[in-house]
Amino acid sequence: MSAMLETPELPAVFDGVKLAAVAAVLYVIVRCLNLKSPTAPPELIYQDSALARFLLKSCPLLTKEYIPPLIWGKSGHIQTALYGKMGRVRSPHPYGLRKYLTMPDGATATFDLFEPQSEHCIGEDVTMVICPGIANHSEKQYIRTFVDYAQKNGYRCAVLNHLGALPNIELTSPRMFTYGCTWEFGAMVNYIKKTYPQTQLVVVGFSLGGNIVCKYLGESQANQERVLCCVSVCQGYSALRAQETFMQWDQCRRFYNFLMADNMKKIILSHRQALFGDNMKKPQSLSDADLSKLYTATSLMQIDDNVMRKFHGYGSLKEYYEEESCLHYLHRIYVPLLLVNAADDPLVHESLLSIPRALSEKRENVMHVLPLHGGHLGFFEGSVLFPEPLTWMDKLVVQYANAICQWEKTKSHCSDTEQAVSGQE
């Protein structure tokens, strides 16, 4: 009798379990997708100046809300994963010419050159010199999308292919790209300056490329000649300070570290003969034992220590990271500099963002832009689920470059007017 009385209560118990399970799943989804995070305009750090005020007026994206796709766009991990696996959606295929440059050590640098598809907004000849992210090149979808958009806005684009990154281009010296080597980028820039003596330059770097372009500009004042501005997106500024965070599991950085290391291993091993073979003069410090260590490496730091630093003869990993980071060169950049990061970038620890913040608070030519969302080179836009082909990042870089071009033209016009007035007097 008592059993019969208890039976009707069982469905209620099961319903409670189901509700608890559904609630738990919803809680996990909300947390993982960061759905409760608000949308807001990016945080801007800058010195009050005539240039900054002009930029705020001329670049609506700096003061407008960045709205990522509703369902998944507030997750830095999903933004990063989509960038990594998919690049962009419906990516165009801009047509360019591949150029080959022989370096002093016998290496063959390559870059792709894309001509503008319309007249520039100021009617001038302006070239974007672009340095992609780690192990990337002009054929990556995010680069193709950005180049196509820049071409349509009147920019010529020159895109560096990192040494060893293109699968169909063999190495002609026992050396690959490294974290901060500027040789190939400098050779590309010099080619553009020589071939187009009237052109002015907009320097753009993505992730690792941001480190390279900033270091290049800061290495010499001559490197900043004919440069209108520089834009760096999602770089970490200091490899030495970043290495510790890359070994931590929060924000899954240790997992990302493993994935990037695995990709680097594949690239290095695809050039095994050029780098480790006996038929070429490899660096004296690079041995077959390093090749054995490469097979078992599970982090970028292990690869850098056993292989990458030895391409340039660095005695230690610390020396390599110190010398190849742009950290000590940023204060030597005098052209307008836009530093863009995302607050939810899982690869760039928040402690590293103190570097661009401090620089922007001291230098009038520097502005740091920090949206809440975007991940690492994601910055997708869209209403609910499906992202748009163009990202917030693509639009911001071109909008900023357009504003700087207008700023320089305005300054030039004012200078000409003043000279005319003084001549009449």
Tab-separated table of C-alpha atoms in Angstrom:
chain	number	residue	atom	x	y	z
A	1	MET	CA	0.000	0.000	0.000
A	2	SER	CA	2.780	2.408	0.906
A	3	ALA	CA	4.598	1.566	-2.356
A	4	MET	CA	1.479	2.450	-4.330
A	5	LEU	CA	1.259	5.771	-2.509
A	6	GLU	CA	4.936	6.585	-3.269
A	7	THR	CA	4.747	5.766	-7.008
A	8	PRO	CA	3.068	9.019	-8.138
A	9	GLU	CA	5.942	10.983	-6.602
A	10	LEU	CA	8.566	9.453	-8.941
A	11	PRO	CA	7.683	11.507	-12.054
A	12	ALA	CA	7.985	14.682	-9.996
A	13	VAL	CA	11.462	13.598	-8.894
A	14	PHE	CA	12.470	12.866	-12.460
A	15	ASP	CA	11.092	16.220	-13.627
A	16	GLY	CA	13.194	17.909	-10.971
A	17	VAL	CA	16.323	16.114	-12.191
A	18	LYS	CA	15.559	17.099	-15.785
A	19	LEU	CA	15.053	20.710	-14.821
A	20	ALA	CA	18.296	20.705	-12.855
A	21	ALA	CA	20.144	19.173	-15.820
A	22	VAL	CA	18.686	21.696	-18.240
A	23	ALA	CA	19.544	24.521	-15.863
A	24	ALA	CA	23.108	23.229	-15.536
A	25	VAL	CA	23.506	22.967	-19.311
A	26	LEU	CA	22.121	26.461	-19.810
A	27	TYR	CA	24.449	27.799	-17.128
A	28	VAL	CA	27.467	26.224	-18.839
A	29	ILE	CA	26.365	27.583	-22.225
A	30	VAL	CA	25.877	31.079	-20.848
A	31	ARG	CA	29.277	30.967	-19.122
A	32	CYS	CA	31.172	29.448	-22.050
A	33	LEU	CA	29.605	31.736	-24.631
A	34	ASN	CA	29.914	34.709	-22.289
A	35	LEU	CA	26.345	35.685	-23.164
A	36	LYS	CA	25.950	37.997	-20.169
A	37	SER	CA	28.854	40.162	-21.288
A	38	PRO	CA	27.679	43.592	-22.511
A	39	THR	CA	28.512	45.190	-25.830
A	40	ALA	CA	30.231	48.549	-25.664
A	41	PRO	CA	32.490	50.869	-27.626
A	42	PRO	CA	36.161	49.923	-27.373
A	43	GLU	CA	38.203	51.366	-24.535
A	44	LEU	CA	40.510	54.052	-25.885
A	45	ILE	CA	43.766	55.095	-24.253
A	46	TYR	CA	45.397	58.192	-25.739
A	47	GLN	CA	46.798	61.621	-25.021
A	48	ASP	CA	44.517	64.544	-25.757
A	49	SER	CA	45.918	66.142	-28.902
A	50	ALA	CA	44.802	67.623	-32.201
A	51	LEU	CA	45.530	64.286	-33.900
A	52	ALA	CA	43.508	62.294	-31.364
A	53	ARG	CA	40.541	64.647	-31.674
A	54	PHE	CA	40.683	64.401	-35.457
A	55	LEU	CA	40.762	60.602	-35.273
A	56	LEU	CA	37.789	60.451	-32.935
A	57	LYS	CA	35.842	62.612	-35.361
A	58	SER	CA	36.998	60.775	-38.513
A	59	CYS	CA	36.876	57.156	-37.281
A	60	PRO	CA	33.343	56.287	-36.144
A	61	LEU	CA	34.399	52.736	-35.270
A	62	LEU	CA	36.545	54.085	-32.438
A	63	THR	CA	33.518	55.387	-30.580
A	64	LYS	CA	30.822	53.031	-31.852
A	65	GLU	CA	29.769	49.768	-30.183
A	66	TYR	CA	31.457	46.689	-31.566
A	67	ILE	CA	28.632	44.150	-31.807
A	68	PRO	CA	29.797	40.550	-32.389
A	69	PRO	CA	27.422	37.752	-33.503
A	70	LEU	CA	24.854	37.286	-30.740
A	71	ILE	CA	25.125	33.528	-30.110
A	72	TRP	CA	28.888	32.947	-30.072
A	73	GLY	CA	30.618	36.267	-30.777
A	74	LYS	CA	31.241	37.152	-27.135
A	75	SER	CA	33.439	34.110	-26.670
A	76	GLY	CA	37.070	34.922	-27.341
A	77	HIS	CA	37.784	31.217	-27.770
A	78	ILE	CA	35.191	30.738	-30.519
A	79	GLN	CA	36.284	33.923	-32.285
A	80	THR	CA	39.876	32.688	-32.151
A	81	ALA	CA	38.963	29.150	-33.233
A	82	LEU	CA	36.949	30.402	-36.204
A	83	TYR	CA	39.810	32.645	-37.276
A	84	GLY	CA	42.238	29.732	-36.918
A	85	LYS	CA	40.186	27.110	-38.769
A	86	MET	CA	38.073	29.152	-41.164
A	87	GLY	CA	39.897	32.458	-41.504
A	88	ARG	CA	36.974	34.370	-42.954
A	89	VAL	CA	33.663	33.547	-44.641
A	90	ARG	CA	33.187	33.930	-48.392
A	91	SER	CA	36.763	35.144	-48.719
A	92	PRO	CA	37.576	36.828	-52.057
A	93	HIS	CA	40.543	35.925	-54.246
A	94	PRO	CA	42.404	39.154	-55.104
A	95	TYR	CA	44.875	38.866	-57.945
A	96	GLY	CA	48.480	39.724	-57.170
A	97	LEU	CA	51.978	39.284	-58.538
A	98	ARG	CA	54.559	37.351	-56.545
A	99	LYS	CA	57.933	39.032	-56.170
A	100	TYR	CA	61.201	37.322	-55.256
A	101	LEU	CA	64.077	39.056	-53.473
A	102	THR	CA	67.483	37.514	-52.807
A	103	MET	CA	68.765	38.298	-49.330
A	104	PRO	CA	72.477	38.793	-48.497
A	105	ASP	CA	72.680	35.353	-46.837
A	106	GLY	CA	71.183	33.608	-49.877
A	107	ALA	CA	67.634	33.373	-48.525
A	108	THR	CA	64.810	34.099	-50.973
A	109	ALA	CA	62.201	36.479	-49.611
A	110	THR	CA	58.819	36.598	-51.338
A	111	PHE	CA	55.897	38.971	-51.186
A	112	ASP	CA	52.711	39.441	-53.172
A	113	LEU	CA	51.832	42.784	-54.750
A	114	PHE	CA	48.220	43.862	-55.305
A	115	GLU	CA	47.331	47.002	-57.233
A	116	PRO	CA	44.486	49.319	-56.106
A	117	GLN	CA	41.041	48.817	-57.636
A	118	SER	CA	39.826	52.401	-57.202
A	119	GLU	CA	41.146	55.883	-56.584
A	120	HIS	CA	42.234	56.660	-53.057
A	121	CYS	CA	40.090	59.050	-50.998
A	122	ILE	CA	42.789	61.764	-51.112
A	123	GLY	CA	43.769	61.049	-54.712
A	124	GLU	CA	47.320	60.067	-53.742
A	125	ASP	CA	49.434	56.949	-54.251
A	126	VAL	CA	49.383	55.027	-50.953
A	127	THR	CA	50.717	51.510	-50.363
A	128	MET	CA	49.911	49.254	-47.426
A	129	VAL	CA	52.894	47.106	-46.483
A	130	ILE	CA	51.464	44.151	-44.562
A	131	CYS	CA	53.117	41.599	-42.299
A	132	PRO	CA	50.884	38.582	-41.433
A	133	GLY	CA	50.760	36.526	-38.246
A	134	ILE	CA	52.952	33.582	-37.245
A	135	ALA	CA	53.683	31.205	-40.144
A	136	ASN	CA	51.139	33.065	-42.311
A	137	HIS	CA	51.290	34.414	-45.855
A	138	SER	CA	49.286	36.203	-48.532
A	139	GLU	CA	47.145	33.146	-49.300
A	140	LYS	CA	45.525	33.045	-45.850
A	141	GLN	CA	41.843	33.935	-45.964
A	142	TYR	CA	41.972	36.738	-43.418
A	143	ILE	CA	44.779	38.369	-45.414
A	144	ARG	CA	42.897	37.940	-48.715
A	145	THR	CA	39.769	39.507	-47.224
A	146	PHE	CA	41.677	42.476	-45.834
A	147	VAL	CA	43.670	43.015	-49.048
A	148	ASP	CA	40.525	42.957	-51.190
A	149	TYR	CA	38.880	45.560	-48.946
A	150	ALA	CA	41.990	47.763	-48.933
A	151	GLN	CA	42.271	47.541	-52.738
A	152	LYS	CA	38.672	48.680	-53.107
A	153	ASN	CA	39.548	51.684	-50.934
A	154	GLY	CA	42.364	52.704	-53.253
A	155	TYR	CA	45.384	51.119	-51.575
A	156	ARG	CA	48.146	49.178	-53.239
A	157	CYS	CA	49.017	46.237	-50.965
A	158	ALA	CA	52.308	44.424	-50.511
A	159	VAL	CA	52.013	41.305	-48.328
A	160	LEU	CA	55.083	39.566	-46.943
A	161	ASN	CA	55.172	35.773	-47.081
A	162	HIS	CA	57.071	34.671	-43.991
A	163	LEU	CA	60.249	32.819	-44.853
A	164	GLY	CA	59.369	29.118	-44.978
A	165	ALA	CA	55.605	29.603	-44.568
A	166	LEU	CA	54.556	29.006	-48.190
A	167	PRO	CA	54.433	25.238	-48.784
A	168	ASN	CA	55.445	25.513	-52.446
A	169	ILE	CA	58.483	27.774	-51.918
A	170	GLU	CA	61.706	26.017	-50.931
A	171	LEU	CA	64.216	27.593	-48.569
A	172	THR	CA	67.442	28.638	-50.269
A	173	SER	CA	69.389	29.153	-47.037
A	174	PRO	CA	69.319	27.386	-43.644
A	175	ARG	CA	67.076	29.999	-42.056
A	176	MET	CA	63.345	30.556	-41.456
A	177	PHE	CA	61.299	33.489	-40.216
A	178	THR	CA	61.660	34.244	-36.521
A	179	TYR	CA	59.690	36.184	-33.939
A	180	GLY	CA	61.334	39.529	-34.621
A	181	CYS	CA	63.628	39.295	-37.651
A	182	THR	CA	62.870	42.325	-39.843
A	183	TRP	CA	65.172	41.532	-42.767
A	184	GLU	CA	62.551	40.277	-45.204
A	185	PHE	CA	60.005	42.941	-44.277
A	186	GLY	CA	62.653	45.641	-44.680
A	187	ALA	CA	63.630	44.267	-48.098
A	188	MET	CA	59.982	44.396	-49.198
A	189	VAL	CA	59.566	47.979	-47.975
A	190	ASN	CA	62.768	49.083	-49.728
A	191	TYR	CA	61.559	47.478	-52.961
A	192	ILE	CA	58.260	49.384	-52.747
A	193	LYS	CA	60.006	52.690	-52.013
A	194	LYS	CA	62.377	52.231	-54.934
A	195	THR	CA	59.762	50.989	-57.416
A	196	TYR	CA	57.136	53.598	-56.481
A	197	PRO	CA	59.109	56.738	-55.551
A	198	GLN	CA	55.926	58.811	-55.133
A	199	THR	CA	54.058	56.387	-52.896
A	200	GLN	CA	53.503	56.851	-49.194
A	201	LEU	CA	53.273	53.893	-46.828
A	202	VAL	CA	50.787	52.570	-44.303
A	203	VAL	CA	52.427	49.824	-42.231
A	204	VAL	CA	50.164	47.021	-40.977
A	205	GLY	CA	51.048	44.009	-38.815
A	206	PHE	CA	48.861	41.201	-37.510
A	207	SER	CA	49.827	39.283	-34.346
A	208	LEU	CA	53.515	38.307	-34.730
A	209	GLY	CA	53.561	40.630	-37.732
A	210	GLY	CA	52.664	43.485	-35.390
A	211	ASN	CA	55.836	42.817	-33.423
A	212	ILE	CA	57.926	42.764	-36.599
A	213	VAL	CA	56.585	46.021	-38.077
A	214	CYS	CA	56.905	47.928	-34.800
A	215	LYS	CA	60.433	46.651	-34.282
A	216	TYR	CA	61.310	47.536	-37.884
A	217	LEU	CA	60.101	51.127	-37.533
A	218	GLY	CA	61.867	51.585	-34.205
A	219	GLU	CA	65.182	50.183	-35.425
A	220	SER	CA	66.003	53.288	-37.472
A	221	GLN	CA	64.584	56.710	-38.169
A	222	ALA	CA	65.244	56.066	-41.845
A	223	ASN	CA	62.733	53.222	-41.728
A	224	GLN	CA	59.998	55.746	-40.898
A	225	GLU	CA	60.605	57.896	-43.980
A	226	ARG	CA	57.498	58.161	-46.197
A	227	VAL	CA	55.507	56.225	-43.583
A	228	LEU	CA	52.138	57.812	-42.824
A	229	CYS	CA	51.192	55.548	-39.913
A	230	CYS	CA	51.446	52.075	-38.435
A	231	VAL	CA	48.710	49.706	-37.252
A	232	SER	CA	49.428	46.672	-35.052
A	233	VAL	CA	46.645	44.175	-34.301
A	234	CYS	CA	46.699	41.521	-31.540
A	235	GLN	CA	50.398	41.408	-30.792
A	236	GLY	CA	51.813	40.583	-27.351
A	237	TYR	CA	54.651	43.174	-27.260
A	238	SER	CA	57.110	41.148	-25.173
A	239	ALA	CA	57.928	37.500	-25.851
A	240	LEU	CA	59.955	37.339	-22.639
A	241	ARG	CA	56.962	38.342	-20.521
A	242	ALA	CA	54.551	36.274	-22.609
A	243	GLN	CA	56.441	32.970	-22.321
A	244	GLU	CA	55.390	32.400	-18.711
A	245	THR	CA	51.724	33.039	-19.490
A	246	PHE	CA	51.865	30.609	-22.416
A	247	MET	CA	52.626	27.787	-20.009
A	248	GLN	CA	49.539	28.513	-17.896
A	249	TRP	CA	46.246	26.683	-18.333
A	250	ASP	CA	43.923	29.600	-17.650
A	251	GLN	CA	42.150	30.682	-20.843
A	252	CYS	CA	43.520	27.410	-22.316
A	253	ARG	CA	46.779	29.149	-23.268
A	254	ARG	CA	48.805	25.978	-22.710
A	255	PHE	CA	46.527	24.187	-25.201
A	256	TYR	CA	46.886	26.969	-27.778
A	257	ASN	CA	50.629	26.829	-27.187
A	258	PHE	CA	50.626	23.119	-28.018
A	259	LEU	CA	48.594	23.650	-31.204
A	260	MET	CA	50.854	26.438	-32.468
A	261	ALA	CA	53.952	24.410	-31.600
A	262	ASP	CA	52.587	21.455	-33.541
A	263	ASN	CA	52.029	23.675	-36.574
A	264	MET	CA	55.552	25.116	-36.319
A	265	LYS	CA	57.019	21.630	-36.094
A	266	LYS	CA	55.282	20.648	-39.317
A	267	ILE	CA	56.634	23.706	-41.124
A	268	ILE	CA	60.179	23.215	-39.848
A	269	LEU	CA	60.142	19.517	-40.696
A	270	SER	CA	58.864	20.278	-44.200
A	271	HIS	CA	62.185	22.137	-44.672
A	272	ARG	CA	64.224	19.481	-42.875
A	273	GLN	CA	66.765	19.083	-45.668
A	274	ALA	CA	67.416	22.815	-46.035
A	275	LEU	CA	67.717	23.413	-42.297
A	276	PHE	CA	69.426	20.243	-41.048
A	277	GLY	CA	70.936	18.659	-44.157
A	278	ASP	CA	74.661	18.479	-44.821
A	279	ASN	CA	74.437	20.028	-48.281
A	280	MET	CA	74.034	23.564	-46.917
A	281	LYS	CA	75.943	25.628	-44.409
A	282	LYS	CA	73.699	25.459	-41.397
A	283	PRO	CA	74.334	27.503	-38.224
A	284	GLN	CA	77.167	25.948	-36.215
A	285	SER	CA	75.016	25.774	-33.090
A	286	LEU	CA	72.256	23.838	-34.928
A	287	SER	CA	72.831	20.085	-34.687
A	288	ASP	CA	71.077	16.801	-35.400
A	289	ALA	CA	70.357	16.581	-31.676
A	290	ASP	CA	68.195	19.678	-32.039
A	291	LEU	CA	66.199	17.867	-34.690
A	292	SER	CA	65.579	15.044	-32.242
A	293	LYS	CA	64.431	17.516	-29.593
A	294	LEU	CA	62.126	19.130	-32.133
A	295	TYR	CA	60.158	15.893	-32.538
A	296	THR	CA	59.314	15.818	-28.831
A	297	ALA	CA	58.660	19.561	-28.376
A	298	THR	CA	55.202	20.450	-27.067
A	299	SER	CA	55.570	24.224	-26.719
A	300	LEU	CA	56.753	27.175	-28.778
A	301	MET	CA	59.375	27.912	-26.136
A	302	GLN	CA	60.999	24.502	-26.633
A	303	ILE	CA	61.072	25.021	-30.405
A	304	ASP	CA	62.456	28.527	-30.018
A	305	ASP	CA	65.172	27.320	-27.643
A	306	ASN	CA	66.238	24.301	-29.681
A	307	VAL	CA	65.896	25.715	-33.204
A	308	MET	CA	64.635	29.247	-33.854
A	309	ARG	CA	67.080	31.261	-31.721
A	310	LYS	CA	70.024	29.501	-33.358
A	311	PHE	CA	69.227	30.889	-36.811
A	312	HIS	CA	70.637	34.216	-35.600
A	313	GLY	CA	73.164	32.905	-33.108
A	314	TYR	CA	71.473	33.919	-29.858
A	315	GLY	CA	73.150	32.347	-26.854
A	316	SER	CA	69.998	31.820	-24.812
A	317	LEU	CA	66.223	31.868	-25.081
A	318	LYS	CA	66.095	34.949	-22.855
A	319	GLU	CA	68.480	36.833	-25.149
A	320	TYR	CA	66.441	35.772	-28.195
A	321	TYR	CA	63.167	37.004	-26.720
A	322	GLU	CA	64.725	40.226	-25.417
A	323	GLU	CA	66.335	41.151	-28.724
A	324	GLU	CA	63.482	40.120	-31.017
A	325	SER	CA	60.630	41.824	-29.139
A	326	CYS	CA	59.452	45.288	-30.159
A	327	LEU	CA	59.145	46.358	-26.506
A	328	HIS	CA	62.410	48.313	-26.551
A	329	TYR	CA	61.666	49.929	-29.921
A	330	LEU	CA	58.123	51.238	-29.450
A	331	HIS	CA	59.237	54.526	-27.899
A	332	ARG	CA	61.331	55.242	-31.003
A	333	ILE	CA	58.310	55.287	-33.318
A	334	TYR	CA	57.232	58.840	-34.133
A	335	VAL	CA	54.596	58.299	-36.819
A	336	PRO	CA	50.948	57.814	-35.748
A	337	LEU	CA	50.670	54.368	-34.186
A	338	LEU	CA	47.446	52.419	-33.574
A	339	LEU	CA	47.738	49.426	-31.232
A	340	VAL	CA	44.676	47.160	-31.289
A	341	ASN	CA	44.002	44.293	-28.881
A	342	ALA	CA	40.910	42.458	-27.647
A	343	ALA	CA	40.199	42.133	-23.927
A	344	ASP	CA	39.133	38.495	-24.430
A	345	ASP	CA	42.118	37.448	-26.562
A	346	PRO	CA	43.055	34.031	-25.107
A	347	LEU	CA	46.619	34.271	-26.455
A	348	VAL	CA	47.558	37.681	-25.068
A	349	HIS	CA	47.484	37.771	-21.270
A	350	GLU	CA	45.953	40.877	-19.739
A	351	SER	CA	49.233	41.696	-17.990
A	352	LEU	CA	50.832	42.325	-21.391
A	353	LEU	CA	48.283	45.039	-22.154
A	354	SER	CA	49.954	47.313	-19.628
A	355	ILE	CA	52.667	47.869	-22.261
A	356	PRO	CA	50.514	49.603	-24.914
A	357	ARG	CA	48.472	51.298	-22.196
A	358	ALA	CA	51.548	52.923	-20.629
A	359	LEU	CA	52.897	53.951	-24.035
A	360	SER	CA	49.571	55.509	-25.083
A	361	GLU	CA	49.388	57.497	-21.865
A	362	LYS	CA	52.791	59.075	-22.573
A	363	ARG	CA	52.974	59.496	-26.366
A	364	GLU	CA	50.696	61.743	-28.422
A	365	ASN	CA	51.231	59.710	-31.588
A	366	VAL	CA	49.999	56.454	-29.993
A	367	MET	CA	46.439	55.237	-29.445
A	368	HIS	CA	45.521	51.929	-27.835
A	369	VAL	CA	42.151	50.440	-28.818
A	370	LEU	CA	40.726	47.673	-26.624
A	371	PRO	CA	37.271	46.255	-27.479
A	372	LEU	CA	35.704	43.820	-25.015
A	373	HIS	CA	35.399	41.072	-27.621
A	374	GLY	CA	37.110	39.835	-30.750
A	375	GLY	CA	39.434	37.064	-29.585
A	376	HIS	CA	42.717	36.692	-31.452
A	377	LEU	CA	42.324	38.179	-34.942
A	378	GLY	CA	38.629	37.294	-34.975
A	379	PHE	CA	36.578	40.487	-34.611
A	380	PHE	CA	33.684	38.946	-36.530
A	381	GLU	CA	30.493	40.918	-36.953
A	382	GLY	CA	26.993	39.590	-37.588
A	383	SER	CA	23.450	39.664	-36.243
A	384	VAL	CA	22.797	36.284	-34.612
A	385	LEU	CA	24.678	33.246	-35.894
A	386	PHE	CA	26.384	33.789	-39.234
A	387	PRO	CA	29.301	36.252	-39.468
A	388	GLU	CA	29.753	38.868	-42.160
A	389	PRO	CA	32.617	38.518	-44.684
A	390	LEU	CA	34.216	41.765	-43.478
A	391	THR	CA	35.281	42.048	-39.858
A	392	TRP	CA	35.419	45.000	-37.489
A	393	MET	CA	39.213	44.748	-37.681
A	394	ASP	CA	39.288	45.077	-41.491
A	395	LYS	CA	37.084	48.158	-41.383
A	396	LEU	CA	38.948	49.803	-38.501
A	397	VAL	CA	42.403	49.498	-40.095
A	398	VAL	CA	41.232	51.008	-43.386
A	399	GLN	CA	39.178	53.691	-41.639
A	400	TYR	CA	42.146	54.694	-39.498
A	401	ALA	CA	44.470	54.746	-42.527
A	402	ASN	CA	41.990	56.927	-44.431
A	403	ALA	CA	41.784	59.340	-41.500
A	404	ILE	CA	45.566	59.628	-41.245
A	405	CYS	CA	45.800	60.287	-44.983
A	406	GLN	CA	43.219	63.047	-44.609
A	407	TRP	CA	45.097	64.429	-41.602
A	408	GLU	CA	48.382	64.582	-43.501
A	409	LYS	CA	46.711	66.193	-46.510
A	410	THR	CA	45.085	68.800	-44.258
A	411	LYS	CA	48.434	69.577	-42.616
A	412	SER	CA	50.106	69.855	-46.018
A	413	HIS	CA	47.368	72.181	-47.288
A	414	CYS	CA	47.660	74.416	-44.203
A	415	SER	CA	51.434	74.528	-44.618
A	416	ASP	CA	51.108	75.532	-48.280
A	417	THR	CA	48.578	78.243	-47.357
A	418	GLU	CA	50.878	79.656	-44.674
A	419	GLN	CA	53.791	79.759	-47.115
A	420	ALA	CA	51.645	81.536	-49.702
A	421	VAL	CA	50.518	84.117	-47.136
A	422	SER	CA	54.062	84.751	-45.912
A	423	GLY	CA	55.191	85.102	-49.533
A	424	GLN	CA	52.597	87.816	-50.167
A	425	GLU	CA	53.707	89.689	-47.097
